[in-house]
PDB file of C-alpha atoms and ligand atoms in Angstrom:
ATOM      1  CA  UNK A1186     154.817 -49.098 353.338  1.00 74.00           C
ATOM      2  CA  UNK A1187     155.258 -47.330 350.014  1.00 92.00           C
ATOM      3  CA  UNK A1188     157.889 -44.637 349.709  1.00 97.00           C
ATOM      4  CA  UNK A1189     157.034 -40.968 349.988  1.00 97.00           C
ATOM      5  CA  UNK A1190     157.854 -39.317 346.659  1.00 98.00           C
ATOM      6  CA  UNK A1191     159.307 -35.817 346.849  1.00 98.00           C
ATOM      7  CA  UNK A1192     159.861 -33.736 343.701  1.00 98.00           C
ATOM      8  CA  UNK A1193     162.237 -30.792 343.959  1.00 98.00           C
ATOM      9  CA  UNK A1194     160.944 -28.465 341.300  1.00 97.00           C
ATOM     10  CA  UNK A1195     160.814 -24.909 340.017  1.00 97.00           C
ATOM     11  CA  UNK A1196     159.953 -23.311 336.721  1.00 96.00           C
ATOM     12  CA  UNK A1197     163.085 -21.217 337.287  1.00 95.00           C
ATOM     13  CA  UNK A1198     166.646 -22.434 336.679  1.00 96.00           C
ATOM     14  CA  UNK A1199     169.611 -22.152 339.028  1.00 95.00           C
ATOM     15  CA  UNK A1200     167.573 -21.647 342.202  1.00 96.00           C
ATOM     16  CA  UNK A1201     169.052 -24.575 344.145  1.00 98.00           C
ATOM     17  CA  UNK A1202     166.886 -27.567 343.152  1.00 98.00           C
ATOM     18  CA  UNK A1203     169.750 -30.022 342.772  1.00 98.00           C
ATOM     19  CA  UNK A1204     171.469 -28.703 345.901  1.00 98.00           C
ATOM     20  CA  UNK A1205     168.220 -29.230 347.804  1.00 98.00           C
ATOM     21  CA  UNK A1206     167.533 -32.688 346.355  1.00 98.00           C
ATOM     22  CA  UNK A1207     170.997 -33.979 347.286  1.00 98.00           C
ATOM     23  CA  UNK A1208     170.893 -32.514 350.794  1.00 98.00           C
ATOM     24  CA  UNK A1209     167.365 -33.726 351.524  1.00 98.00           C
ATOM     25  CA  UNK A1210     168.475 -37.194 350.396  1.00 98.00           C
ATOM     26  CA  UNK A1211     171.373 -37.063 352.842  1.00 98.00           C
ATOM     27  CA  UNK A1212     169.229 -35.810 355.727  1.00 98.00           C
ATOM     28  CA  UNK A1213     166.638 -38.545 355.206  1.00 98.00           C
ATOM     29  CA  UNK A1214     169.367 -41.203 354.959  1.00 98.00           C
ATOM     30  CA  UNK A1215     171.078 -39.935 358.108  1.00 98.00           C
ATOM     31  CA  UNK A1216     167.843 -40.690 359.987  1.00 97.00           C
ATOM     32  CA  UNK A1217     168.136 -44.299 358.848  1.00 98.00           C
ATOM     33  CA  UNK A1218     165.727 -44.094 355.911  1.00 98.00           C
ATOM     34  CA  UNK A1219     166.498 -45.784 352.618  1.00 98.00           C
ATOM     35  CA  UNK A1220     166.555 -43.201 349.869  1.00 98.00           C
ATOM     36  CA  UNK A1221     166.435 -43.269 346.078  1.00 98.00           C
ATOM     37  CA  UNK A1222     167.297 -40.090 344.192  1.00 98.00           C
ATOM     38  CA  UNK A1223     166.099 -40.072 340.587  1.00 96.00           C
ATOM     39  CA  UNK A1224     168.031 -37.553 338.553  1.00 96.00           C
ATOM     40  CA  UNK A1225     165.587 -36.420 335.862  1.00 94.00           C
ATOM     41  CA  UNK A1226     167.861 -33.661 334.554  1.00 93.00           C
ATOM     42  CA  UNK A1227     170.111 -34.346 331.528  1.00 90.00           C
ATOM     43  CA  UNK A1228     172.729 -32.084 333.143  1.00 91.00           C
ATOM     44  CA  UNK A1229     173.211 -34.969 335.603  1.00 94.00           C
ATOM     45  CA  UNK A1230     174.378 -32.696 338.418  1.00 97.00           C
ATOM     46  CA  UNK A1231     172.814 -34.749 341.225  1.00 98.00           C
ATOM     47  CA  UNK A1232     174.298 -37.940 339.737  1.00 97.00           C
ATOM     48  CA  UNK A1233     177.694 -36.280 339.677  1.00 97.00           C
ATOM     49  CA  UNK A1234     177.439 -34.822 343.197  1.00 98.00           C
ATOM     50  CA  UNK A1235     176.643 -38.243 344.632  1.00 98.00           C
ATOM     51  CA  UNK A1236     179.608 -39.762 342.760  1.00 97.00           C
ATOM     52  CA  UNK A1237     177.602 -42.067 340.533  1.00 97.00           C
ATOM     53  CA  UNK A1238     178.613 -42.905 336.955  1.00 91.00           C
ATOM     54  CA  UNK A1239     176.106 -41.532 334.448  1.00 86.00           C
ATOM     55  CA  UNK A1240     175.329 -44.751 332.669  1.00 81.00           C
ATOM     56  CA  UNK A1241     171.866 -45.986 331.888  1.00 78.00           C
ATOM     57  CA  UNK A1242     171.470 -49.436 330.374  1.00 75.00           C
ATOM     58  CA  UNK A1243     169.273 -49.130 327.301  1.00 75.00           C
ATOM     59  CA  UNK A1244     169.076 -45.366 327.743  1.00 78.00           C
ATOM     60  CA  UNK A1245     166.040 -43.346 328.535  1.00 83.00           C
ATOM     61  CA  UNK A1246     163.872 -45.123 325.988  1.00 80.00           C
ATOM     62  CA  UNK A1247     164.033 -48.362 328.001  1.00 78.00           C
ATOM     63  CA  UNK A1248     163.294 -46.470 331.171  1.00 79.00           C
ATOM     64  CA  UNK A1249     160.186 -44.832 329.851  1.00 80.00           C
ATOM     65  CA  UNK A1250     158.770 -47.858 328.056  1.00 76.00           C
ATOM     66  CA  UNK A1251     160.295 -50.977 329.516  1.00 72.00           C
ATOM     67  CA  UNK A1252     159.039 -52.942 332.465  1.00 70.00           C
ATOM     68  CA  UNK A1253     161.439 -52.884 335.414  1.00 75.00           C
ATOM     69  CA  UNK A1254     163.997 -50.893 333.433  1.00 81.00           C
ATOM     70  CA  UNK A1255     164.139 -48.280 336.195  1.00 86.00           C
ATOM     71  CA  UNK A1256     164.850 -50.996 338.702  1.00 85.00           C
ATOM     72  CA  UNK A1257     167.819 -52.286 336.735  1.00 86.00           C
ATOM     73  CA  UNK A1258     169.278 -48.824 336.276  1.00 89.00           C
ATOM     74  CA  UNK A1259     169.525 -48.063 340.025  1.00 93.00           C
ATOM     75  CA  UNK A1260     173.071 -47.616 341.366  1.00 94.00           C
ATOM     76  CA  UNK A1261     174.503 -47.345 344.870  1.00 96.00           C
ATOM     77  CA  UNK A1262     175.990 -43.952 345.650  1.00 97.00           C
ATOM     78  CA  UNK A1263     179.094 -43.285 347.761  1.00 96.00           C
ATOM     79  CA  UNK A1264     176.788 -42.463 350.685  1.00 98.00           C
ATOM     80  CA  UNK A1265     175.083 -44.854 353.077  1.00 98.00           C
ATOM     81  CA  UNK A1266     171.474 -45.687 352.254  1.00 98.00           C
ATOM     82  CA  UNK A1267     171.388 -43.403 349.179  1.00 98.00           C
ATOM     83  CA  UNK A1268     170.834 -45.040 345.790  1.00 98.00           C
ATOM     84  CA  UNK A1269     170.658 -43.115 342.535  1.00 97.00           C
ATOM     85  CA  UNK A1270     168.803 -43.532 339.294  1.00 95.00           C
ATOM     86  CA  UNK A1271     171.401 -41.692 337.237  1.00 94.00           C
ATOM     87  CA  UNK A1272     170.854 -39.353 334.307  1.00 91.00           C
ATOM     88  CA  UNK A1273     173.018 -39.797 331.243  1.00 85.00           C
ATOM     89  CA  UNK A1274     173.166 -38.097 327.840  1.00 85.00           C
ATOM     90  CA  UNK A1275     170.117 -39.996 326.647  1.00 86.00           C
ATOM     91  CA  UNK A1276     168.066 -37.862 329.062  1.00 86.00           C
ATOM     92  CA  UNK A1277     168.248 -35.051 326.528  1.00 87.00           C
ATOM     93  CA  UNK A1278     165.673 -37.094 324.634  1.00 88.00           C
ATOM     94  CA  UNK A1279     163.497 -37.726 327.667  1.00 89.00           C
ATOM     95  CA  UNK A1280     160.927 -35.152 326.614  1.00 90.00           C
ATOM     96  CA  UNK A1281     160.606 -36.745 323.159  1.00 89.00           C
ATOM     97  CA  UNK A1282     160.503 -40.270 324.564  1.00 88.00           C
ATOM     98  CA  UNK A1283     157.760 -39.279 327.011  1.00 90.00           C
ATOM     99  CA  UNK A1284     155.807 -37.542 324.292  1.00 88.00           C
ATOM    100  CA  UNK A1285     155.878 -40.684 322.153  1.00 88.00           C
ATOM    101  CA  UNK A1286     154.833 -42.960 325.018  1.00 86.00           C
ATOM    102  CA  UNK A1287     151.304 -43.965 325.955  1.00 84.00           C
ATOM    103  CA  UNK A1288     149.910 -42.179 329.020  1.00 86.00           C
ATOM    104  CA  UNK A1289     152.768 -39.750 328.559  1.00 89.00           C
ATOM    105  CA  UNK A1290     152.230 -37.857 331.810  1.00 90.00           C
ATOM    106  CA  UNK A1291     152.302 -40.887 334.100  1.00 90.00           C
ATOM    107  CA  UNK A1292     155.432 -42.699 332.849  1.00 92.00           C
ATOM    108  CA  UNK A1293     157.460 -41.670 335.906  1.00 93.00           C
ATOM    109  CA  UNK A1294     154.666 -42.854 338.203  1.00 93.00           C
ATOM    110  CA  UNK A1295     154.641 -46.201 336.373  1.00 91.00           C
ATOM    111  CA  UNK A1296     158.435 -46.559 336.429  1.00 91.00           C
ATOM    112  CA  UNK A1297     158.420 -45.891 340.176  1.00 93.00           C
ATOM    113  CA  UNK A1298     155.738 -48.430 340.986  1.00 92.00           C
ATOM    114  CA  UNK A1299     158.096 -51.364 341.739  1.00 91.00           C
ATOM    115  CA  UNK A1300     160.606 -49.056 343.432  1.00 94.00           C
ATOM    116  CA  UNK A1301     158.153 -47.496 345.881  1.00 95.00           C
ATOM    117  CA  UNK A1302     158.051 -50.744 347.816  1.00 95.00           C
ATOM    118  CA  UNK A1303     161.811 -50.797 348.269  1.00 96.00           C
ATOM    119  CA  UNK A1304     162.567 -47.333 349.609  1.00 98.00           C
ATOM    120  CA  UNK A1305     161.293 -45.105 352.391  1.00 98.00           C
ATOM    121  CA  UNK A1306     161.888 -41.919 350.438  1.00 98.00           C
ATOM    122  CA  UNK A1307     162.191 -41.223 346.699  1.00 98.00           C
ATOM    123  CA  UNK A1308     163.465 -37.802 345.648  1.00 98.00           C
ATOM    124  CA  UNK A1309     163.088 -36.506 342.090  1.00 98.00           C
ATOM    125  CA  UNK A1310     165.529 -33.841 340.910  1.00 98.00           C
ATOM    126  CA  UNK A1311     163.893 -32.103 337.968  1.00 97.00           C
ATOM    127  CA  UNK A1312     165.047 -29.813 335.173  1.00 95.00           C
ATOM    128  CA  UNK A1313     163.623 -26.256 335.220  1.00 94.00           C
ATOM    129  CA  UNK A1314     160.587 -25.269 333.178  1.00 92.00           C
ATOM    130  CA  UNK A1315     157.059 -26.493 332.621  1.00 88.00           C
ATOM    131  CA  UNK A1316     157.822 -29.590 330.553  1.00 91.00           C
ATOM    132  CA  UNK A1317     156.331 -33.027 330.225  1.00 92.00           C
ATOM    133  CA  UNK A1318     159.154 -34.229 332.492  1.00 93.00           C
ATOM    134  CA  UNK A1319     157.928 -31.774 335.124  1.00 93.00           C
ATOM    135  CA  UNK A1320     154.329 -32.877 334.687  1.00 94.00           C
ATOM    136  CA  UNK A1321     155.427 -36.477 335.177  1.00 94.00           C
ATOM    137  CA  UNK A1322     157.349 -35.591 338.330  1.00 95.00           C
ATOM    138  CA  UNK A1323     154.434 -33.600 339.759  1.00 95.00           C
ATOM    139  CA  UNK A1324     151.998 -36.421 339.103  1.00 95.00           C
ATOM    140  CA  UNK A1325     154.278 -38.973 340.749  1.00 95.00           C
ATOM    141  CA  UNK A1326     154.989 -36.805 343.800  1.00 96.00           C
ATOM    142  CA  UNK A1327     153.341 -36.568 347.204  1.00 96.00           C
ATOM    143  CA  UNK A1328     155.266 -33.410 348.095  1.00 97.00           C
ATOM    144  CA  UNK A1329     156.812 -30.721 345.881  1.00 97.00           C
ATOM    145  CA  UNK A1330     159.718 -28.773 347.333  1.00 98.00           C
ATOM    146  CA  UNK A1331     160.273 -25.341 345.785  1.00 98.00           C
ATOM    147  CA  UNK A1332     163.395 -23.262 346.481  1.00 98.00           C
ATOM    148  CA  UNK A1333     162.620 -19.550 346.143  1.00 97.00           C
ATOM    149  CA  UNK A1334     165.279 -16.918 345.623  1.00 95.00           C
ATOM    150  CA  UNK A1335     164.120 -13.792 347.491  1.00 94.00           C
ATOM    151  CA  UNK A1336     163.530 -11.469 344.531  1.00 89.00           C
ATOM    152  CA  UNK A1337     160.428 -10.356 342.631  1.00 85.00           C
ATOM    153  CA  UNK A1338     161.381 -12.695 339.782  1.00 84.00           C
ATOM    154  CA  UNK A1339     162.034 -15.505 342.239  1.00 85.00           C
ATOM    155  CA  UNK A1340     158.624 -15.017 343.771  1.00 90.00           C
ATOM    156  CA  UNK A1341     156.927 -15.232 340.373  1.00 93.00           C
ATOM    157  CA  UNK A1342     158.014 -18.862 340.268  1.00 95.00           C
ATOM    158  CA  UNK A1343     155.696 -19.526 343.247  1.00 96.00           C
ATOM    159  CA  UNK A1344     152.723 -18.420 341.139  1.00 95.00           C
ATOM    160  CA  UNK A1345     154.002 -20.403 338.178  1.00 95.00           C
ATOM    161  CA  UNK A1346     154.546 -23.592 340.160  1.00 96.00           C
ATOM    162  CA  UNK A1347     151.080 -23.317 341.704  1.00 96.00           C
ATOM    163  CA  UNK A1348     149.653 -23.100 338.200  1.00 94.00           C
ATOM    164  CA  UNK A1349     151.755 -25.981 336.796  1.00 93.00           C
ATOM    165  CA  UNK A1350     150.567 -28.128 339.712  1.00 93.00           C
ATOM    166  CA  UNK A1351     146.981 -27.186 338.936  1.00 91.00           C
ATOM    167  CA  UNK A1352     147.403 -27.938 335.221  1.00 87.00           C
ATOM    168  CA  UNK A1353     148.935 -31.330 336.003  1.00 85.00           C
ATOM    169  CA  UNK A1354     145.858 -31.900 338.236  1.00 78.00           C
ATOM    170  CA  UNK A1355     148.256 -33.046 340.853  1.00 79.00           C
ATOM    171  CA  UNK A1356     147.285 -33.311 344.534  1.00 86.00           C
ATOM    172  CA  UNK A1357     150.710 -32.608 345.937  1.00 94.00           C
ATOM    173  CA  UNK A1358     151.524 -30.608 349.021  1.00 96.00           C
ATOM    174  CA  UNK A1359     153.721 -27.639 348.131  1.00 97.00           C
ATOM    175  CA  UNK A1360     156.587 -26.852 350.506  1.00 98.00           C
ATOM    176  CA  UNK A1361     158.385 -23.633 349.495  1.00 98.00           C
ATOM    177  CA  UNK A1362     161.355 -22.092 351.268  1.00 98.00           C
ATOM    178  CA  UNK A1363     163.639 -19.089 350.798  1.00 97.00           C
ATOM    179  CA  UNK A1364     166.961 -20.149 349.351  1.00 97.00           C
ATOM    180  CA  UNK A1365     170.337 -18.424 348.901  1.00 97.00           C
ATOM    181  CA  UNK A1366     169.326 -15.784 351.436  1.00 97.00           C
ATOM    182  CA  UNK A1367     171.947 -13.085 352.065  1.00 97.00           C
ATOM    183  CA  UNK A1368     171.258 -11.360 355.366  1.00 95.00           C
ATOM    184  CA  UNK A1369     173.454  -8.418 354.347  1.00 96.00           C
ATOM    185  CA  UNK A1370     170.849  -7.453 351.762  1.00 96.00           C
ATOM    186  CA  UNK A1371     167.907  -5.411 352.959  1.00 95.00           C
ATOM    187  CA  UNK A1372     165.589  -6.914 350.335  1.00 94.00           C
ATOM    188  CA  UNK A1373     166.405 -10.400 351.642  1.00 95.00           C
ATOM    189  CA  UNK A1374     165.731  -9.420 355.269  1.00 95.00           C
ATOM    190  CA  UNK A1375     162.389  -7.932 354.180  1.00 94.00           C
ATOM    191  CA  UNK A1376     161.591 -11.103 352.253  1.00 93.00           C
ATOM    192  CA  UNK A1377     162.286 -13.166 355.389  1.00 94.00           C
ATOM    193  CA  UNK A1378     160.013 -10.899 357.425  1.00 93.00           C
ATOM    194  CA  UNK A1379     157.149 -10.679 354.966  1.00 93.00           C
ATOM    195  CA  UNK A1380     156.898 -13.639 352.637  1.00 94.00           C
ATOM    196  CA  UNK A1381     156.245 -16.501 355.087  1.00 94.00           C
ATOM    197  CA  UNK A1382     153.324 -14.516 356.524  1.00 94.00           C
ATOM    198  CA  UNK A1383     151.975 -13.635 353.075  1.00 94.00           C
ATOM    199  CA  UNK A1384     152.132 -17.097 351.471  1.00 95.00           C
ATOM    200  CA  UNK A1385     151.044 -20.190 353.339  1.00 94.00           C
ATOM    201  CA  UNK A1386     153.445 -22.481 351.398  1.00 96.00           C
ATOM    202  CA  UNK A1387     156.561 -20.552 352.449  1.00 97.00           C
ATOM    203  CA  UNK A1388     158.031 -21.631 355.786  1.00 93.00           C
ATOM    204  CA  UNK A1389     159.941 -19.513 358.299  1.00 89.00           C
ATOM    205  CA  UNK A1390     163.129 -21.542 357.927  1.00 92.00           C
ATOM    206  CA  UNK A1391     165.497 -20.613 355.109  1.00 97.00           C
ATOM    207  CA  UNK A1392     168.768 -21.709 353.544  1.00 98.00           C
ATOM    208  CA  UNK A1393     171.374 -18.958 353.561  1.00 98.00           C
ATOM    209  CA  UNK A1394     173.791 -18.228 350.723  1.00 98.00           C
ATOM    210  CA  UNK A1395     176.993 -19.832 351.919  1.00 98.00           C
ATOM    211  CA  UNK A1396     180.409 -20.926 350.717  1.00 98.00           C
ATOM    212  CA  UNK A1397     179.802 -24.187 352.588  1.00 98.00           C
ATOM    213  CA  UNK A1398     177.033 -24.982 350.081  1.00 98.00           C
ATOM    214  CA  UNK A1399     179.112 -23.757 347.139  1.00 98.00           C
ATOM    215  CA  UNK A1400     181.809 -26.290 348.062  1.00 98.00           C
ATOM    216  CA  UNK A1401     179.544 -29.281 347.388  1.00 98.00           C
ATOM    217  CA  UNK A1402     181.101 -29.456 343.919  1.00 98.00           C
ATOM    218  CA  UNK A1403     184.629 -29.700 345.334  1.00 98.00           C
ATOM    219  CA  UNK A1404     183.672 -32.407 347.799  1.00 98.00           C
ATOM    220  CA  UNK A1405     181.151 -34.119 345.530  1.00 98.00           C
ATOM    221  CA  UNK A1406     179.068 -34.639 348.651  1.00 98.00           C
ATOM    222  CA  UNK A1407     176.059 -33.293 350.549  1.00 98.00           C
ATOM    223  CA  UNK A1408     176.994 -30.625 353.131  1.00 98.00           C
ATOM    224  CA  UNK A1409     176.073 -32.921 356.014  1.00 98.00           C
ATOM    225  CA  UNK A1410     178.866 -35.287 354.943  1.00 98.00           C
ATOM    226  CA  UNK A1411     181.709 -32.745 355.164  1.00 98.00           C
ATOM    227  CA  UNK A1412     180.338 -29.914 357.337  1.00 98.00           C
ATOM    228  CA  UNK A1413     177.837 -31.597 359.668  1.00 98.00           C
ATOM    229  CA  UNK A1414     177.814 -28.795 362.251  1.00 98.00           C
ATOM    230  CA  UNK A1415     177.519 -25.923 359.742  1.00 98.00           C
ATOM    231  CA  UNK A1416     174.493 -23.611 359.606  1.00 98.00           C
ATOM    232  CA  UNK A1417     173.857 -24.943 356.090  1.00 98.00           C
ATOM    233  CA  UNK A1418     173.640 -28.557 357.286  1.00 98.00           C
ATOM    234  CA  UNK A1419     171.277 -27.422 360.063  1.00 98.00           C
ATOM    235  CA  UNK A1420     169.136 -25.503 357.577  1.00 98.00           C
ATOM    236  CA  UNK A1421     168.752 -28.603 355.387  1.00 98.00           C
ATOM    237  CA  UNK A1422     168.007 -30.731 358.475  1.00 98.00           C
ATOM    238  CA  UNK A1423     165.198 -28.314 359.377  1.00 98.00           C
ATOM    239  CA  UNK A1424     163.911 -28.292 355.812  1.00 98.00           C
ATOM    240  CA  UNK A1425     163.860 -32.096 355.837  1.00 98.00           C
ATOM    241  CA  UNK A1426     161.764 -32.021 359.050  1.00 97.00           C
ATOM    242  CA  UNK A1427     159.258 -29.733 357.324  1.00 97.00           C
ATOM    243  CA  UNK A1428     159.095 -31.944 354.251  1.00 98.00           C
ATOM    244  CA  UNK A1429     158.671 -35.055 356.409  1.00 97.00           C
ATOM    245  CA  UNK A1430     155.798 -33.442 358.302  1.00 96.00           C
ATOM    246  CA  UNK A1431     154.142 -32.470 355.014  1.00 94.00           C
ATOM    247  CA  UNK A1432     154.205 -36.014 353.635  1.00 89.00           C
TER     248      UNK A1432
HETATM  249  N1  ATP B 815     172.522 -21.842 349.671  1.00 71.80           N
HETATM  250  C1  ATP B 815     173.431 -21.652 348.711  1.00 71.80           C
HETATM  251  N2  ATP B 815     174.539 -20.924 348.939  1.00 71.80           N
HETATM  252  C2  ATP B 815     175.461 -20.720 347.981  1.00 71.80           C
HETATM  253  N3  ATP B 815     175.380 -21.228 346.745  1.00 71.80           N
HETATM  254  C3  ATP B 815     174.294 -21.970 346.455  1.00 71.80           C
HETATM  255  C4  ATP B 815     173.264 -22.236 347.409  1.00 71.80           C
HETATM  256  N4  ATP B 815     172.323 -23.009 346.826  1.00 71.80           N
HETATM  257  C5  ATP B 815     172.740 -23.220 345.571  1.00 71.80           C
HETATM  258  N5  ATP B 815     173.918 -22.605 345.338  1.00 71.80           N
HETATM  259  C6  ATP B 815     174.693 -22.604 344.089  1.00 71.80           C
HETATM  260  O1  ATP B 815     173.870 -22.113 343.051  1.00 71.80           O
HETATM  261  C7  ATP B 815     174.117 -22.817 341.848  1.00 71.80           C
HETATM  262  C8  ATP B 815     172.816 -23.427 341.335  1.00 71.80           C
HETATM  263  O2  ATP B 815     172.380 -24.407 342.264  1.00 71.80           O
HETATM  264  P1  ATP B 815     171.658 -25.742 341.766  1.00 71.80           P
HETATM  265  O3  ATP B 815     172.467 -26.411 340.708  1.00 71.80           O
HETATM  266  O4  ATP B 815     171.305 -26.518 342.964  1.00 71.80           O
HETATM  267  O5  ATP B 815     170.361 -25.089 341.102  1.00 71.80           O
HETATM  268  P2  ATP B 815     169.271 -25.796 340.177  1.00 71.80           P
HETATM  269  O6  ATP B 815     167.988 -25.113 340.484  1.00 71.80           O
HETATM  270  O7  ATP B 815     169.330 -27.262 340.339  1.00 71.80           O
HETATM  271  O8  ATP B 815     169.794 -25.390 338.728  1.00 71.80           O
HETATM  272  P3  ATP B 815     169.232 -25.976 337.322  1.00 71.80           P
HETATM  273  O9  ATP B 815     167.963 -25.235 337.062  1.00 71.80           O
HETATM  274  O10 ATP B 815     170.337 -25.648 336.345  1.00 71.80           O
HETATM  275  O11 ATP B 815     169.027 -27.452 337.507  1.00 71.80           O
HETATM  276  C9  ATP B 815     175.179 -23.861 342.168  1.00 71.80           C
HETATM  277  O12 ATP B 815     176.429 -23.381 341.790  1.00 71.80           O
HETATM  278  C10 ATP B 815     175.094 -24.011 343.675  1.00 71.80           C
HETATM  279  O13 ATP B 815     176.319 -24.381 344.240  1.00 71.80           O
HETATM  280 MG1   MG B 816     169.508 -28.812 338.918  1.00 71.80          MG
END
């Protein structure tokens, strides 16, 4: 069986993509699945959170052009059944390297080809924006997971992501969810009540704004690893179930 490829993506920055990618990886692994997380963001936050050194043999150039280069760059993380394809500084040139490559929007798909046989789940953490990197991720993915901050600007990203998916002529299933929800705010409560009914891609489950999630950086771990009974861990477990059903 080939792996299911899940891209965590938004046109908007700072909405919780990396947080979601790392926690979905942990939830899938805790069910006994073998997981590869490919950190496609030069910031390397997912690489760092999973305690992997950001070193890529041959840099991004090799990864985009070379045969089996992706395979060689895979590292074990500190967490059971989670491997990481780390980002390093050379990822700043990923956009340029992709642009210079043949079939520039399917390089990620090609790089993943040998890896799909080896994992049950492959998760792509993407940088924000509508870039060639994003187009590559969307083309390679079976499911796109979109964290939405409950605000008018946050909701615009749903429209934008729909349109980027269309432009990439990708056939992915879009799974959106409300993220960083603060139940003390009336606008957030209204968003919870109205948005899932108004948009078929948005589920009822949400991830609340929580200090438990904020502490991922201190622990350098997914929430399930240090706060397994927290509401946040449960929210990511439920999100994983939704994503699994969609794939
Ligand atoms: N549910 C949450 N509760 C509290 N803080 C959160 C939550 N989700 C994310 N954050 C915090 O918000 C910040 C941005 O999250 P994250 O890095 O996951 O976003 P991103 O979309 O990957 O950002 P970028 O676009 O820069 O890649 C981080 O400091 C993270 O700890
Ligand atoms: Mg990120």
